[in-house]
């Protein structure tokens, strides 16, 4: 069954396990490709992870002159093909979320590839495997629907991606508690 | 390449009207160029080695394939931008240095890993060496004549370039250039194959056709080439004609396949020099200031180009705050997204982003 990445941003406790796990994925060469941000650093400790959302119509790939960014059949938008990337950095400028990273020495862009060696066989990506707070989950579409029912968000505030993102994405994002004003138990 | 990039033909009577398309014109000019060089090189077609004509056909098919790929690719709006602007900047002072680093010593590959760098140097320079010998021979741009006195004359483009002693060092390297090239390529390909078989990451990502086929083809070419030499020397030419055919076949198939598979990254690599020029030149001219924090993060030119390219693809990132997302520096763009999620203006808080590097 096809599963996808699902983020419940507000669960994040800022442990940055996902960053550490990202470095350990094959092919990531010890460098993480995701981010964790403080929402309001001077006031509280709320953090949120940010990573490539694997756009259905990815701006990064559309702007790449070398066709170095390929879209995998699972929908994952892959990191630049090492032999093709010509180092122009268009993709870093195009991505609406500022995700792709660029290595000047290697003249190469690298970005989240959804740990394609794992996820193509249905194994969750590294970040989802380690997240201790259930912020990053690996769910089937049915399970995501069940979530929607569980949070009973028929108030139009179910933020799975649209219209809060710039386009349809393969990763689904949600913020059930903050939007409902509900305190969650975990 | 120059010609096909030249600006659109003006309507009316222009030489361009003679051709069905830019594509047709480029191929035509290239083949005419080859023919002229060959005409001069062979002293008006008097020194053609007809044994080699299979290669000639292969080369011409290769040129067709290459142009086909290149033009299909160059039509994409972002590619067009870089090619057009990059070519205009070709005569920058830094071009030679960048080209040397990118195309001769592959410094960026060394930074990606020494093993793969050695492998690239061996395969890359092996192939270049082989081409430098093969193509001039095939098209008659270079040939050898032998006189009675034990000296060879190397004839380049119809001019006697130098006389070399048939027993001497230069002569030795000239006869054996192809063998040396073959050994280099075989060593490089073996390194690549070893990595593909052992490295877990490579194993997870590779596909047989895309990643292995080119390697096996290179191996096929080099080994049949070496066997030719072997048959000449050890077996006194026995079996040589048939092996020569097999070798020709291997070269022609590889040439025809080259623009369409993984090997296409070789003829397309010079693009990285254009891209570097583009970034350096417009970066020196004027930098874009981030609409939130004011940091200069990219050239204005590139920011506009990206916005335009996205527009062509019907991607509009105009925000109600009055900026396009491509006008924010990367950290601000990420924080802006957090603010969209949380409803709190994270990007407005004047604090450097927390460390995002897991290694501390
Ligand atoms: S989020 Fe950015 S990097 Fe990821 S697919 Fe979309 S445009 Fe590309
Ligand atoms: S930096 Fe590489 S991957 Fe990014 S747009 Fe340029 S060529 Fe494509």
XYZ file of C-alpha atoms and ligand atoms in Angstrom:
562
model
C 0.000 0.000 0.000
C 1.391 3.370 -0.939
C 2.239 5.463 2.048
C 3.205 9.077 2.220
C 4.909 11.423 4.603
C 2.533 13.209 6.910
C 3.561 16.045 9.234
C 1.737 17.144 12.353
C 3.893 20.197 12.812
C 2.821 21.248 16.256
C 3.925 17.958 17.852
C 7.539 18.926 17.279
C 9.585 19.084 20.473
C 12.722 20.398 18.806
C 14.887 17.349 19.471
C 16.293 17.441 15.931
C 16.420 13.671 15.684
C 15.181 14.007 12.129
C 18.228 16.086 11.207
C 20.567 13.536 12.733
C 18.741 10.652 11.072
C 18.874 12.418 7.727
C 22.664 12.467 7.825
C 22.660 8.690 8.122
C 20.634 7.934 5.034
C 22.563 6.230 2.259
C 23.877 8.748 -0.239
C 23.383 11.732 2.044
C 27.079 11.676 2.886
C 26.610 12.698 6.502
C 24.811 15.903 5.692
C 21.226 16.596 6.655
C 18.800 17.986 4.143
C 15.954 19.056 6.408
C 15.379 21.905 8.854
C 13.880 22.601 12.272
C 12.754 26.143 13.040
C 11.804 28.021 16.182
C 8.423 29.577 15.588
C 8.753 32.450 18.048
C 12.189 32.062 19.576
C 12.063 34.884 22.147
C 8.728 33.833 23.558
C 8.236 30.075 23.584
C 9.847 26.810 22.597
C 7.513 25.754 19.821
C 9.497 24.351 16.919
C 8.482 22.968 13.558
C 10.348 20.803 11.092
C 10.576 21.857 7.481
C 11.580 19.678 4.600
C 10.924 19.200 0.946
C 7.204 18.680 0.468
C 7.668 16.895 -2.850
C 5.507 19.141 -4.952
C 3.319 17.566 -7.620
C 4.494 20.319 -9.986
C 7.950 20.971 -8.528
C 9.316 24.445 -9.139
C 12.863 23.201 -8.551
C 12.679 20.676 -11.379
C 10.897 23.075 -13.726
C 13.642 25.654 -13.303
C 16.550 23.263 -13.701
C 18.318 23.816 -17.028
C 20.019 20.432 -16.916
C 17.017 18.266 -16.092
C 19.041 17.089 -13.139
C 16.064 16.875 -10.789
C 14.035 13.820 -11.639
C 10.637 12.836 -10.352
C 10.497 9.254 -9.160
C 7.497 7.083 -9.977
C 6.509 7.226 -6.295
C 6.142 10.995 -6.666
C 9.336 11.775 -4.773
C 11.267 14.686 -6.258
C 14.837 13.419 -6.243
C 18.085 15.155 -5.398
C 20.145 16.419 -8.343
C 21.689 13.687 -10.462
C 25.383 14.079 -9.796
C 26.377 13.738 -13.419
C 23.853 16.257 -14.683
C 23.797 19.143 -12.209
C 25.706 22.082 -13.666
C 25.666 24.133 -10.493
C 23.520 27.062 -11.608
C 21.478 27.145 -8.363
C 18.230 27.984 -10.150
C 16.495 25.345 -8.075
C 17.435 26.995 -4.793
C 15.906 30.241 -6.020
C 12.801 28.578 -7.437
C 11.734 26.383 -4.534
C 8.916 28.171 -2.683
C 10.125 26.779 0.642
C 13.880 27.323 0.247
C 14.724 23.639 0.542
C 17.545 22.706 -1.876
C 21.038 23.108 -0.478
C 24.061 23.826 -2.584
C 27.636 22.687 -2.169
C 29.950 25.166 -3.883
C 33.017 22.952 -3.652
C 31.306 20.020 -5.289
C 29.329 22.278 -7.612
C 26.303 20.194 -6.730
C 22.817 20.711 -5.366
C 21.449 18.258 -2.828
C 18.006 18.030 -1.359
C 15.604 15.671 0.387
C 15.028 12.641 -1.810
C 12.551 11.014 0.555
C 15.339 8.478 1.237
C 14.399 6.973 -2.065
C 16.402 3.790 -1.501
C 14.082 3.132 1.446
C 10.777 4.689 0.456
C 10.683 3.073 -2.964
C 10.365 -0.243 -1.123
C 7.770 1.109 1.275
C 10.230 1.644 4.150
C 9.655 5.013 5.860
C 12.298 7.708 5.334
C 14.887 8.168 8.073
C 13.228 11.233 9.613
C 9.862 9.491 9.960
C 11.550 6.395 11.418
C 13.123 8.282 14.292
C 10.743 11.094 15.152
C 9.858 10.476 18.836
C 6.933 12.892 18.958
C 4.895 11.661 16.002
C 5.493 14.882 14.153
C 6.764 13.075 11.084
C 4.717 10.032 10.202
C 4.512 7.573 7.350
C 0.872 6.874 6.595
C -1.387 5.535 3.906
C -4.064 7.766 2.459
C -6.707 5.873 4.441
C -4.843 6.554 7.648
C -4.580 10.216 6.794
C -8.323 10.308 6.236
C -8.819 8.570 9.556
C -6.728 11.309 11.139
C -8.991 13.869 9.650
C -12.003 12.150 11.192
C -10.204 11.693 14.498
C -9.527 15.382 14.817
C -13.054 16.072 13.689
C -11.926 19.066 11.730
C -14.921 19.827 9.655
C -14.432 23.487 10.306
C -12.412 23.989 7.138
C -9.238 24.222 9.145
C -7.828 20.873 8.207
C -4.557 22.023 6.769
C -3.484 19.148 4.635
C -1.450 21.205 2.297
C -3.850 23.218 0.170
C -4.678 26.070 0.270
C -1.897 26.909 2.720
C 0.861 25.785 0.405
C 1.810 27.106 -3.001
C 0.768 23.954 -4.796
C -0.345 20.374 -4.390
C 2.270 18.334 -2.563
C 2.926 14.661 -1.982
C 3.780 15.293 1.647
C 0.717 16.204 3.679
C 0.979 18.838 6.371
C -1.393 19.368 9.239
C -1.746 21.444 12.381
C -4.857 20.083 14.091
C -4.286 21.383 17.600
C -3.152 24.931 16.984
C -5.967 25.591 14.583
C -8.639 24.203 16.864
C -7.226 25.636 20.016
C -7.096 22.118 21.422
C -4.396 20.980 23.830
C -3.118 17.624 22.728
C -2.154 14.882 25.115
C 1.236 13.907 23.711
C 26.743 25.249 -31.554
C 27.236 28.934 -32.038
C 25.063 28.989 -35.099
C 22.103 27.298 -33.576
C 22.138 29.773 -30.730
C 22.277 32.777 -32.979
C 19.203 34.900 -32.716
C 16.070 34.086 -34.599
C 16.263 34.572 -38.329
C 14.814 37.865 -39.426
C 11.872 37.412 -41.671
C 12.533 38.061 -45.306
C 15.446 36.836 -47.290
C 17.975 35.340 -44.984
C 20.191 32.358 -45.470
C 18.294 30.720 -42.628
C 15.241 30.394 -44.859
C 17.074 27.703 -46.774
C 16.747 25.371 -43.823
C 13.735 23.626 -42.395
C 14.823 24.541 -38.866
C 17.699 25.650 -36.715
C 18.303 22.007 -36.118
C 18.641 21.224 -39.816
C 20.961 24.179 -40.280
C 23.263 23.195 -37.437
C 23.571 19.629 -38.623
C 24.168 20.816 -42.161
C 26.902 23.246 -41.122
C 28.600 20.664 -38.952
C 28.696 18.092 -41.716
C 29.910 20.637 -44.250
C 32.601 21.600 -41.754
C 33.667 17.993 -41.367
C 33.726 17.531 -45.137
C 35.852 20.635 -45.660
C 38.312 19.607 -42.975
C 38.464 16.152 -44.491
C 38.977 17.558 -47.965
C 41.902 19.646 -46.756
C 43.257 16.989 -44.466
C 43.311 14.232 -47.048
C 44.929 16.452 -49.657
C 41.745 16.464 -51.699
C 40.571 13.003 -50.763
C 43.760 11.318 -51.901
C 44.597 9.824 -48.519
C 41.356 8.314 -47.250
C 41.680 5.088 -45.330
C 38.615 3.248 -46.549
C 38.959 0.626 -43.844
C 37.725 3.290 -41.506
C 34.639 4.462 -43.310
C 32.316 2.640 -40.880
C 33.521 5.064 -38.253
C 32.703 7.947 -40.542
C 29.108 6.843 -40.860
C 28.979 6.279 -37.097
C 30.293 9.776 -36.437
C 27.746 11.367 -38.701
C 24.891 9.489 -37.049
C 26.336 10.560 -33.707
C 26.294 14.195 -34.784
C 22.656 13.894 -35.788
C 21.768 12.297 -32.460
C 23.754 14.823 -30.495
C 22.120 17.793 -32.155
C 18.727 16.223 -31.758
C 19.238 15.825 -28.012
C 20.920 19.155 -27.597
C 18.213 21.085 -29.355
C 15.329 19.263 -27.715
C 17.009 20.128 -24.465
C 17.998 23.686 -25.350
C 14.369 24.512 -26.109
C 13.460 24.309 -22.431
C 13.186 27.860 -21.114
C 15.715 27.615 -18.236
C 18.235 25.886 -20.486
C 17.769 28.491 -23.162
C 18.477 31.283 -20.676
C 21.728 29.777 -19.511
C 22.926 28.866 -22.997
C 22.116 32.253 -24.500
C 23.499 34.383 -21.703
C 26.356 31.997 -20.995
C 27.540 32.073 -24.601
C 27.492 35.856 -24.643
C 29.787 35.802 -21.638
C 32.102 33.231 -23.125
C 34.996 35.658 -23.384
C 35.196 36.534 -19.754
C 38.600 36.460 -18.196
C 37.692 33.558 -15.952
C 36.378 31.277 -18.665
C 39.697 29.584 -19.298
C 40.263 28.908 -15.637
C 36.740 27.592 -15.047
C 36.899 25.463 -18.166
C 40.207 24.016 -17.060
C 38.873 23.209 -13.608
C 35.589 21.783 -14.817
C 36.538 20.084 -18.039
C 40.192 19.151 -17.702
C 40.911 18.305 -14.102
C 37.339 17.846 -12.857
C 38.083 19.542 -9.548
C 34.438 19.392 -8.488
C 34.492 15.613 -8.819
C 37.596 15.461 -6.656
C 35.656 17.327 -4.001
C 32.894 14.770 -4.318
C 35.275 11.882 -3.745
C 38.792 10.918 -4.740
C 37.860 7.436 -5.861
C 35.334 8.674 -8.356
C 37.712 11.410 -9.410
C 40.459 8.935 -10.345
C 37.885 6.866 -12.156
C 36.748 9.925 -14.105
C 40.263 11.011 -14.963
C 41.085 7.555 -16.280
C 37.921 7.120 -18.323
C 37.655 10.751 -19.386
C 41.193 11.289 -20.483
C 41.406 7.789 -21.913
C 38.429 8.560 -24.135
C 39.759 11.989 -25.077
C 43.112 10.504 -26.029
C 41.418 7.815 -28.089
C 39.246 10.381 -29.857
C 42.198 12.654 -30.539
C 43.871 9.793 -32.362
C 40.862 8.118 -33.932
C 38.964 11.015 -35.432
C 41.859 12.635 -37.237
C 42.741 9.218 -38.652
C 39.167 8.475 -39.672
C 38.658 11.757 -41.440
C 42.134 11.785 -42.849
C 43.150 14.877 -40.886
C 46.217 12.998 -39.774
C 48.130 10.172 -41.291
C 51.621 8.771 -41.408
C 53.896 8.255 -44.361
C 57.009 6.168 -44.180
C 60.119 6.768 -46.128
C 63.047 4.487 -46.779
C 65.262 5.921 -44.083
C 63.343 4.541 -41.112
C 61.599 7.824 -40.386
C 57.885 8.452 -40.286
C 56.374 11.710 -41.324
C 53.298 12.774 -39.404
C 50.973 14.643 -41.712
C 48.423 16.882 -40.055
C 45.825 18.630 -42.236
C 47.959 17.977 -45.264
C 51.071 19.557 -43.779
C 54.132 17.602 -42.861
C 54.397 18.321 -39.180
C 57.390 16.358 -38.154
C 59.611 13.479 -38.950
C 60.020 10.907 -36.249
C 62.314 7.989 -35.887
C 60.298 4.804 -36.343
C 62.075 3.305 -33.347
C 61.920 6.437 -31.244
C 59.870 7.464 -28.249
C 57.412 9.697 -30.061
C 56.741 7.002 -32.599
C 56.227 4.494 -29.804
C 53.657 6.710 -28.136
C 51.944 7.423 -31.430
C 51.437 3.760 -32.288
C 50.484 2.917 -28.767
C 48.316 5.907 -27.954
C 45.208 3.843 -28.532
C 46.521 0.994 -26.403
C 47.374 3.356 -23.591
C 43.926 4.890 -23.887
C 42.345 1.437 -23.792
C 44.228 0.487 -20.642
C 43.209 3.744 -18.969
C 39.579 3.249 -19.861
C 39.587 -0.379 -18.751
C 41.121 0.554 -15.410
C 38.590 3.360 -14.920
C 35.643 1.209 -15.920
C 36.765 -1.545 -13.559
C 36.893 0.984 -10.728
C 33.400 2.140 -11.621
C 32.075 -1.408 -11.823
C 33.688 -2.289 -8.507
C 32.025 0.704 -6.880
C 28.671 -0.162 -8.395
C 28.916 -3.735 -7.129
C 30.198 -2.928 -3.639
C 28.844 0.438 -2.623
C 25.477 -0.069 -0.950
C 24.193 3.344 -1.899
C 25.107 2.902 -5.527
C 23.465 -0.512 -5.448
C 20.248 0.891 -4.081
C 19.925 3.566 -6.726
C 21.348 2.104 -9.901
C 19.476 0.543 -12.760
C 21.095 -1.912 -15.090
C 20.417 -0.197 -18.371
C 21.161 3.340 -17.300
C 24.208 2.797 -15.100
C 25.803 -0.414 -16.299
C 25.222 -0.455 -20.015
C 27.541 2.503 -20.761
C 30.272 0.912 -18.681
C 29.979 -2.400 -20.486
C 30.007 -0.603 -23.815
C 33.215 1.237 -22.949
C 34.701 -2.039 -21.809
C 33.631 -3.716 -25.045
C 35.265 -0.974 -27.120
C 38.517 -1.000 -25.156
C 38.901 -4.753 -25.011
C 38.211 -5.327 -28.698
C 40.676 -2.519 -29.424
C 43.362 -4.099 -27.304
C 42.650 -7.500 -28.857
C 43.337 -5.941 -32.248
C 46.807 -4.979 -31.132
C 47.263 -8.365 -29.549
C 46.319 -10.146 -32.765
C 48.639 -7.974 -34.800
C 51.625 -8.542 -32.610
C 51.237 -12.002 -31.134
C 49.100 -13.782 -33.704
C 50.662 -12.080 -36.705
C 47.407 -10.589 -37.838
C 45.471 -13.825 -37.621
C 41.789 -13.098 -37.028
C 42.508 -9.434 -37.268
C 39.964 -8.575 -40.007
C 37.052 -10.045 -38.112
C 38.127 -8.431 -34.848
C 38.480 -5.160 -36.673
C 34.845 -5.436 -37.723
C 33.752 -6.249 -34.178
C 35.701 -3.282 -32.872
C 34.169 -0.976 -35.447
C 30.759 -2.248 -34.527
C 31.394 -1.587 -30.838
C 32.597 1.953 -31.481
C 29.716 2.818 -33.779
C 27.072 1.501 -31.381
C 28.659 3.414 -28.502
C 28.822 6.607 -30.535
C 25.203 6.337 -31.572
C 24.070 5.573 -28.029
C 26.199 8.286 -26.439
C 23.852 11.289 -26.681
C 20.881 9.321 -25.351
C 22.074 7.633 -22.193
C 24.160 8.390 -19.173
C 27.181 9.198 -21.309
C 25.343 12.282 -22.527
C 26.730 14.049 -19.498
C 30.064 14.250 -21.319
C 29.043 16.462 -24.258
C 26.749 18.495 -21.969
C 29.320 19.196 -19.272
C 30.576 22.460 -20.832
C 27.227 23.903 -19.757
C 28.607 24.109 -16.251
C 31.172 26.626 -17.481
C 28.386 28.710 -18.996
C 26.432 28.495 -15.766
C 29.427 29.628 -13.739
C 30.009 32.588 -16.058
C 26.358 33.516 -15.828
C 26.439 33.540 -12.046
C 29.749 35.365 -11.762
C 28.998 38.022 -14.341
C 25.536 38.994 -13.150
C 26.634 38.588 -9.549
C 29.245 41.294 -10.104
C 26.694 43.539 -11.780
C 24.000 43.729 -9.155
C 22.805 41.541 -6.373
C 19.248 41.005 -5.262
C 18.455 42.042 -1.739
C 16.158 39.774 0.216
C 12.786 41.473 0.604
C 12.693 40.552 4.271
C 16.198 40.795 5.710
C 18.032 42.683 2.974
C 20.799 40.135 2.531
C 22.243 39.942 -0.949
C 21.707 36.346 -1.965
C 21.634 36.055 -5.766
C 22.043 38.230 -8.827
C 19.002 40.275 -9.858
C 19.278 38.762 -13.310
C 18.997 35.207 -12.044
C 16.157 36.009 -9.685
C 14.232 37.555 -12.595
C 15.071 34.675 -14.901
C 13.779 32.157 -12.416
C 10.592 34.125 -11.885
C 10.093 34.285 -15.634
C 10.776 30.575 -16.121
C 8.347 29.678 -13.368
C 5.795 31.959 -14.996
C 6.116 30.045 -18.257
C 5.329 26.917 -16.267
C 2.268 28.595 -14.730
C 3.875 28.712 -11.332
C 3.236 32.037 -9.597
C 4.626 32.582 -6.151
C 3.384 36.129 -5.656
C 2.550 36.579 -1.978
C -0.031 38.953 -0.591
C 2.792 40.649 1.318
C 3.907 41.942 -2.066
C 6.910 39.840 -2.915
C 7.608 36.847 -5.083
C 9.051 33.962 -3.106
C 12.105 33.977 -5.364
C 12.895 37.409 -3.905
C 13.492 36.074 -0.398
C 16.811 34.667 0.706
C 16.673 30.993 1.613
C 16.486 31.261 5.413
C 13.809 33.951 5.161
C 11.863 31.875 2.681
C 11.897 28.939 5.074
C 10.896 31.087 8.016
C 8.154 32.652 5.937
C 6.768 29.163 5.366
C 6.834 28.460 9.090
C 4.923 31.681 9.540
C 2.310 30.539 7.047
C 1.901 27.312 9.000
C 1.809 28.814 12.442
C 0.129 32.112 11.724
C 2.960 33.849 13.582
C 5.330 36.077 11.541
C 8.482 34.076 12.232
C 10.323 35.652 9.319
C 9.958 39.125 10.859
C 11.856 38.235 14.000
C 15.355 39.590 13.758
C 17.255 36.551 14.851
C 19.605 34.364 12.933
C 18.157 30.964 12.165
C 19.134 28.293 14.661
C 21.872 25.932 13.643
C 20.468 23.658 10.964
C 23.482 21.431 10.669
C 23.078 18.156 12.512
C 26.817 17.848 13.019
C 26.804 20.881 15.258
S 9.410 21.697 -1.903
Fe 10.992 22.739 -3.139
S 12.597 21.242 -3.352
Fe 10.760 20.122 -2.733
S 9.782 19.493 -4.653
Fe 8.848 21.434 -4.073
S 10.077 22.939 -5.175
Fe 11.292 21.072 -5.175
S 21.916 23.704 -9.353
Fe 21.879 21.745 -10.439
S 19.926 20.812 -9.869
Fe 19.787 22.982 -9.333
S 18.831 23.928 -11.122
Fe 21.054 24.112 -11.409
S 21.619 22.302 -12.588
Fe 19.566 21.918 -11.773
